[in-house]
Short mmCIF file of C-alpha atoms in Angstrom, two decimals:
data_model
loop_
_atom_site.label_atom_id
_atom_site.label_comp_id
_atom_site.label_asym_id
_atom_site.label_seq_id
_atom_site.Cartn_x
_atom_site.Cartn_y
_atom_site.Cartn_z
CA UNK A 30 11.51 -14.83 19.51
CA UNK A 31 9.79 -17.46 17.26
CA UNK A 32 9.09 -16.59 13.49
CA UNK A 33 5.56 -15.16 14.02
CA UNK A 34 6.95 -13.00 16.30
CA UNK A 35 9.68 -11.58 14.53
CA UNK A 36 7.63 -10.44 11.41
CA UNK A 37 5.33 -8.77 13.93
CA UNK A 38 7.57 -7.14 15.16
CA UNK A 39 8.77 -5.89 11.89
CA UNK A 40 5.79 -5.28 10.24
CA UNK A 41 4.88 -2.67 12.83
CA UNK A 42 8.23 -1.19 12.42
CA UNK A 43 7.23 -0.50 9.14
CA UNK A 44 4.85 1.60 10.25
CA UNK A 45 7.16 3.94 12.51
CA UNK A 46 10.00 4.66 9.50
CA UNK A 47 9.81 5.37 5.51
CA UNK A 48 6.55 5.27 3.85
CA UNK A 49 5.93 1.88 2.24
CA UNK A 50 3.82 0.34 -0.57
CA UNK A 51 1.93 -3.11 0.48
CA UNK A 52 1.09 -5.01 -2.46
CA UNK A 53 -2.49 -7.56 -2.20
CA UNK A 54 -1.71 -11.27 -3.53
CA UNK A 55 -4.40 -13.18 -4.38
CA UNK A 56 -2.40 -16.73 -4.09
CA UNK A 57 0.33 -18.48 -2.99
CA UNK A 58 2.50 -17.49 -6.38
CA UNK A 59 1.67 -13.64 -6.45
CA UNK A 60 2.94 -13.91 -2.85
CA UNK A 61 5.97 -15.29 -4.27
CA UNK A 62 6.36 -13.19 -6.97
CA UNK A 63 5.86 -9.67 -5.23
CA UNK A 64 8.31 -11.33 -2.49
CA UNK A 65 11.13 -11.90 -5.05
CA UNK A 66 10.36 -8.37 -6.46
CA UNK A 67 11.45 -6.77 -2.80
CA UNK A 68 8.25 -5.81 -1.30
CA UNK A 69 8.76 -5.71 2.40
CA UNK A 70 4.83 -6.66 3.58
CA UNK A 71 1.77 -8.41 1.93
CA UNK A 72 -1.77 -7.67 2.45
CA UNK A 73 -4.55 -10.27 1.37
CA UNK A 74 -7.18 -8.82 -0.54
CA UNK A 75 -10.50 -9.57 -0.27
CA UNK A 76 -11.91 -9.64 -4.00
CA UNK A 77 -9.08 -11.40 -5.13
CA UNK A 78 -9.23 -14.16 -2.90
CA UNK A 79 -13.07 -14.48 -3.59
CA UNK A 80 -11.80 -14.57 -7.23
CA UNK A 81 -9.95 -17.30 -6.74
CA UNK A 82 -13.00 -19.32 -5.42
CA UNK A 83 -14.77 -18.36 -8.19
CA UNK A 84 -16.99 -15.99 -5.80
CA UNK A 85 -17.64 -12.28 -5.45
CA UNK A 86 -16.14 -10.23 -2.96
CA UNK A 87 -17.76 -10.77 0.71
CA UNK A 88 -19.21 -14.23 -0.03
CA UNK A 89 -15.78 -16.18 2.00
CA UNK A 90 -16.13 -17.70 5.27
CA UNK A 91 -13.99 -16.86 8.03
CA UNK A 92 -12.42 -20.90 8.04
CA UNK A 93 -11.74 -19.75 3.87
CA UNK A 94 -9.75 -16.78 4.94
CA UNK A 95 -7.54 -18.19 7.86
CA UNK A 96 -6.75 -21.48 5.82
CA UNK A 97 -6.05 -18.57 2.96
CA UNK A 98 -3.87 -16.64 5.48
CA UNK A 99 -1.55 -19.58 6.04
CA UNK A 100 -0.93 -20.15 2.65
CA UNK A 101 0.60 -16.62 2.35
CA UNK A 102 2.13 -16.93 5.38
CA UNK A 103 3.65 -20.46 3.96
CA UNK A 104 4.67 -19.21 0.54
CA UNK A 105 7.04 -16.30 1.90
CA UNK A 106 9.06 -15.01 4.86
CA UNK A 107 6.95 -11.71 5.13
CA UNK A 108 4.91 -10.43 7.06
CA UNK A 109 1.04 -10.94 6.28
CA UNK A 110 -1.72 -8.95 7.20
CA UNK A 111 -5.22 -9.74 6.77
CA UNK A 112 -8.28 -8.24 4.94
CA UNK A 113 -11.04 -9.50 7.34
CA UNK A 114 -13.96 -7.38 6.25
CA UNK A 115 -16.47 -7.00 8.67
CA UNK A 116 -15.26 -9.77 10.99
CA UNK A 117 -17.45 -12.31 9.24
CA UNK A 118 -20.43 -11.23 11.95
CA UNK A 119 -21.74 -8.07 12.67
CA UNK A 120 -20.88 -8.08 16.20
CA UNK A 121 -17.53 -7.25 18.26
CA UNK A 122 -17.23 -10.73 19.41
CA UNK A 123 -16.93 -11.54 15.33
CA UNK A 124 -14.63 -9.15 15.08
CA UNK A 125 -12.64 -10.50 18.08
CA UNK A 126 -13.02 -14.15 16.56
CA UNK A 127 -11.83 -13.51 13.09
CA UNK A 128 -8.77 -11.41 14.39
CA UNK A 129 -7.96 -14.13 16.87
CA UNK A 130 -8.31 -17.03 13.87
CA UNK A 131 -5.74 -15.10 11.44
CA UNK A 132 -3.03 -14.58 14.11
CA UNK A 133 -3.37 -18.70 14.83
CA UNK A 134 -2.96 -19.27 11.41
CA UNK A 135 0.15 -17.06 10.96
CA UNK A 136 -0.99 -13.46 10.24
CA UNK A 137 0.38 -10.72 11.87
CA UNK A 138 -1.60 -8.00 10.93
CA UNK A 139 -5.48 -8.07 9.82
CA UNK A 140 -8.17 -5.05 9.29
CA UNK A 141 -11.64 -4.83 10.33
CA UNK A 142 -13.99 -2.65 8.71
CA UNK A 143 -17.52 -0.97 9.67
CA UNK A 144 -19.75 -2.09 6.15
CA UNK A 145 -22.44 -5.05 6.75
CA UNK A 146 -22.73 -7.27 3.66
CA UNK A 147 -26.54 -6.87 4.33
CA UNK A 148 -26.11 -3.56 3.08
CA UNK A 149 -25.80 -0.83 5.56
CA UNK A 150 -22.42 1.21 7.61
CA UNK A 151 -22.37 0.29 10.91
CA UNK A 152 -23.31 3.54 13.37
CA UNK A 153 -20.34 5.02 14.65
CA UNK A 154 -20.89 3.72 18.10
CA UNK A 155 -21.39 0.19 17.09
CA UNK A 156 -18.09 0.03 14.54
CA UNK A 157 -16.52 1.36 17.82
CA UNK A 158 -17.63 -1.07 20.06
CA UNK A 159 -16.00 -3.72 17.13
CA UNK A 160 -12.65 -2.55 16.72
CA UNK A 161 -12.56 -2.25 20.45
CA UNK A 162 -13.42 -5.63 20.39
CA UNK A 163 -10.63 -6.30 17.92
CA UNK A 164 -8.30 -4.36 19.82
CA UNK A 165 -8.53 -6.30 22.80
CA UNK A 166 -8.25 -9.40 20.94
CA UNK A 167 -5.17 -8.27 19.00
CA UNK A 168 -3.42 -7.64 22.26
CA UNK A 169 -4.14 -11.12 23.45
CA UNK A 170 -2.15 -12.68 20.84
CA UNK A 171 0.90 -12.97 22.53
CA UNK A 172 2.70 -10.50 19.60
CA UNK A 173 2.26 -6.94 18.73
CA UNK A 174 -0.39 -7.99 16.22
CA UNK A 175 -1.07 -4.69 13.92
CA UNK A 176 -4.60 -4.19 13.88
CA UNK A 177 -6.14 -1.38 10.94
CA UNK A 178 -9.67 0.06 11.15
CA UNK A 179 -11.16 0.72 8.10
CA UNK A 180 -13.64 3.23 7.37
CA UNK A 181 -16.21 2.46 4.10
CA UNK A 182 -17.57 5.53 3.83
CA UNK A 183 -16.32 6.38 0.39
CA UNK A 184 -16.67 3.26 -1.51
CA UNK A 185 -20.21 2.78 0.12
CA UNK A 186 -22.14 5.38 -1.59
CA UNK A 187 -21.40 7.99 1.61
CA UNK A 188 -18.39 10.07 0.68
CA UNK A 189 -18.53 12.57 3.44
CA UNK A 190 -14.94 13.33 4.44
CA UNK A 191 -16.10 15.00 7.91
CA UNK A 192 -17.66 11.41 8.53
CA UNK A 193 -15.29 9.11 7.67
CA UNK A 194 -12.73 11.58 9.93
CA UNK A 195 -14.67 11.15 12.78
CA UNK A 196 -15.11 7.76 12.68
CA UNK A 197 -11.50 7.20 11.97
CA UNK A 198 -10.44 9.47 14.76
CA UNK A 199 -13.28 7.45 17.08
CA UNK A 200 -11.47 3.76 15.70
CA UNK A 201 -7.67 5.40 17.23
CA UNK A 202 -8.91 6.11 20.12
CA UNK A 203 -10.79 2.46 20.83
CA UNK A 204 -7.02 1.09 20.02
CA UNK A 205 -6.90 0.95 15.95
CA UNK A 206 -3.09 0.75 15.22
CA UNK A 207 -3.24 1.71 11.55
CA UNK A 208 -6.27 3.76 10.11
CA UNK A 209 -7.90 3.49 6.82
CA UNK A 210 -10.35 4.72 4.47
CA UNK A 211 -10.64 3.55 1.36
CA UNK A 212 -12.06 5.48 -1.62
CA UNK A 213 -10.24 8.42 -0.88
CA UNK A 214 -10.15 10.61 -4.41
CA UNK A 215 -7.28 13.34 -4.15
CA UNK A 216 -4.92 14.48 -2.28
CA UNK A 217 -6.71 16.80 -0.30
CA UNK A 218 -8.76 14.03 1.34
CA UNK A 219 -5.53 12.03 2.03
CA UNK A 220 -4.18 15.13 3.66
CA UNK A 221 -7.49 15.50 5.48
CA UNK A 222 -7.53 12.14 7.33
CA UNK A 223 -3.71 12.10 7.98
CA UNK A 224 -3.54 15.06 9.51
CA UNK A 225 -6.87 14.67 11.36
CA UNK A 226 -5.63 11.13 13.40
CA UNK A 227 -1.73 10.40 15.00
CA UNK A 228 -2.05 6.77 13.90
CA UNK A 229 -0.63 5.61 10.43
CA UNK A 230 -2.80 6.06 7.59
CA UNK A 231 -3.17 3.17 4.67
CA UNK A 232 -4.43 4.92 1.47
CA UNK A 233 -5.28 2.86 -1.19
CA UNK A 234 -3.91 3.36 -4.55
CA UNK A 235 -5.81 4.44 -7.50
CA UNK A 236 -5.39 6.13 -11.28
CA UNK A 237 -5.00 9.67 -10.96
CA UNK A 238 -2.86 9.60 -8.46
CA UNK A 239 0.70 8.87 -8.30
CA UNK A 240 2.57 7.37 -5.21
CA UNK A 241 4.90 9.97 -5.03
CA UNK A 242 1.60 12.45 -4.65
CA UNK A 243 -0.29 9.75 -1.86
CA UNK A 244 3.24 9.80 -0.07
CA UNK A 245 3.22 13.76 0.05
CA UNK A 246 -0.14 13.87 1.65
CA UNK A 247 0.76 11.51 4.24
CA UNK A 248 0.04 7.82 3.94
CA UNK A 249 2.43 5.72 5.56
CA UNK A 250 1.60 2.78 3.88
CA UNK A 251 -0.03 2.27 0.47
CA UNK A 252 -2.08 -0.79 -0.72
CA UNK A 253 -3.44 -1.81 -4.09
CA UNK A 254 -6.57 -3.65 -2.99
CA UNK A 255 -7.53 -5.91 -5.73
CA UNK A 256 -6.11 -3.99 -8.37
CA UNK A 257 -3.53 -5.93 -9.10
CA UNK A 258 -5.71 -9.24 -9.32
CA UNK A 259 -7.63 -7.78 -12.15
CA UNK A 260 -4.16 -6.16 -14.20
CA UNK A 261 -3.67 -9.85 -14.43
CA UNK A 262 -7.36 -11.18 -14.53
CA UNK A 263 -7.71 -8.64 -17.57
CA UNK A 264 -4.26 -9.38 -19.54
CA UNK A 265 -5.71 -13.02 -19.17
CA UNK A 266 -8.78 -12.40 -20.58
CA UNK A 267 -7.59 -10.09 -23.39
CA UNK A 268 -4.95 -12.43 -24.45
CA UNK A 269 -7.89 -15.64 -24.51
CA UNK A 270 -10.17 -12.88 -26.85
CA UNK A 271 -7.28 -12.60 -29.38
CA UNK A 272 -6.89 -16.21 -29.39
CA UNK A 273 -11.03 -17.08 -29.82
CA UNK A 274 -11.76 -14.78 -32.06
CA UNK A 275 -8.02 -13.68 -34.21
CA UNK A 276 -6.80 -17.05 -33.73
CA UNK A 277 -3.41 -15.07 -32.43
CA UNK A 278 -1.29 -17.19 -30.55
CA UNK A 279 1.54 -14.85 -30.18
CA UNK A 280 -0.11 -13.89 -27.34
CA UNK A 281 0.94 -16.73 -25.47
CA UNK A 282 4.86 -15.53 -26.12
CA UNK A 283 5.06 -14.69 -22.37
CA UNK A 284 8.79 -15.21 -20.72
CA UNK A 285 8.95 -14.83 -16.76
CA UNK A 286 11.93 -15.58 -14.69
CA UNK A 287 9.56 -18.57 -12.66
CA UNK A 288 12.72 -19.67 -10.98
CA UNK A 289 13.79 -16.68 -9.52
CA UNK A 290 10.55 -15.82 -8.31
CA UNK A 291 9.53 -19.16 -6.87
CA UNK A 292 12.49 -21.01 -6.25
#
């Protein structure tokens, strides 16, 4: 079993035993850092990888995210999964391509989601016909790549519950491994969805709600998205605003243990 193949293998046993959080780095170090700190998994995150290029969220390339995977995959021994959007194309041979790409470059997991940057949700039977598409791909690998379906629904300005379901329940059955709807607002919607599929469910995090609480209403695995790119994006910034303008340069009176985490 060569490397890639044994952190497939157990990122999708992840999925079959104790619920699990996923934490999103943005870089090489936050990799390193939320290795050291015991997390099991990492998930890329979009928006923080666009931050890192100085760009807003959907304006990478598809050659920008799979040099990005590798990186993560380099800077720990965990498994990586893959936010790949809408497949970088709005048809299922994009999808196909960009899950294809992240596997060469070391992923072992990667989502595909049913938004177009131009502005619309995909109709049900297209964003079908993708993570079919996906699916297929996925199993070509030559590892038990774990392949998530997302649907946007509720951080697209649509937050109907009974549509997101369906489509969610449409993405199992055209092979989605792990299902996932972002957006979702209480626990009542997380209970919704998970008990509406048989695949996993990935909930992401958000105020409000505690893990404990997401856990209860069935999520098997819990991501932060970008949040945690902008805890640190906004400690930066406040501490730079107390230097400019208070001339405080306590702030800077920051100890981390760098050689632990990226020894």
């Amino acid at each position: 079993m060569t490397g890639q193949e044994a952190k497939a293998a157990a990122f999708a046993a992840l999925h079959q035993g104790e619920a699990f959080v996923i934490p999103n780095p943005w870089d090489a170090g936050s990799a390193k850092v939320f290795a050291a700190l015991g997390f099991k998994a990492l998930a890329s995150t979009s928006s923080g990888f666009a931050f890192t290029l100085g760009r807003l969220d959907g304006r990478v390339t598809l050659e920008e995210v799979a040099a990005h995977a590798a990186e993560l995959d380099r800077a720990t021994d965990l498994p990586v999964s893959v936010d790949l959007e809408n497949g970088y194309g709005p048809d299922p041979e994009d999808a196909a391509r960009a899950v294809t790409r992240v596997a060469e470059a070391g992923a072992v997991g990667g989502s595909i989601d049913d938004y177009d940057p131009e502005g619309h949700l995909y109709e049900q039977g297209h964003g079908v016909e993708r993570i079919a598409a996906a699916a297929e791909a996925a199993r070509a690998v030559g590892f038990p790549f774990t392949l998530t379906a997302r649907a946007e629904n509720h951080i697209r300005g649509n937050p109907d519950l009974a549509d997101t379901i369906a489509r969610l329940q449409a993405y199992e059955q055209a092979g989605a491994d792990v299902l996932y709807a972002p957006g979702l607002r209480s626990t009542e919607e997380i209970r919704a969805v998970c008990e509406a599929v048989s695949r996993p469910v990935n909930v992401l995090a958000r105020p409000g709600l505690s893990l404990a609480e997401v856990v209860g209403a069935g999520a098997q695995r819990v991501s932060v998205g970008g949040g945690l790119t902008w805890v640190a994006v906004k400690a930066a910034a406040e501490a730079a605003r107390a230097i400019r303008d208070e001339g405080d340069l306590g702030v800077l009176n920051a100890s981390l243990p760098l050689e632990e985490w990226l020894g």
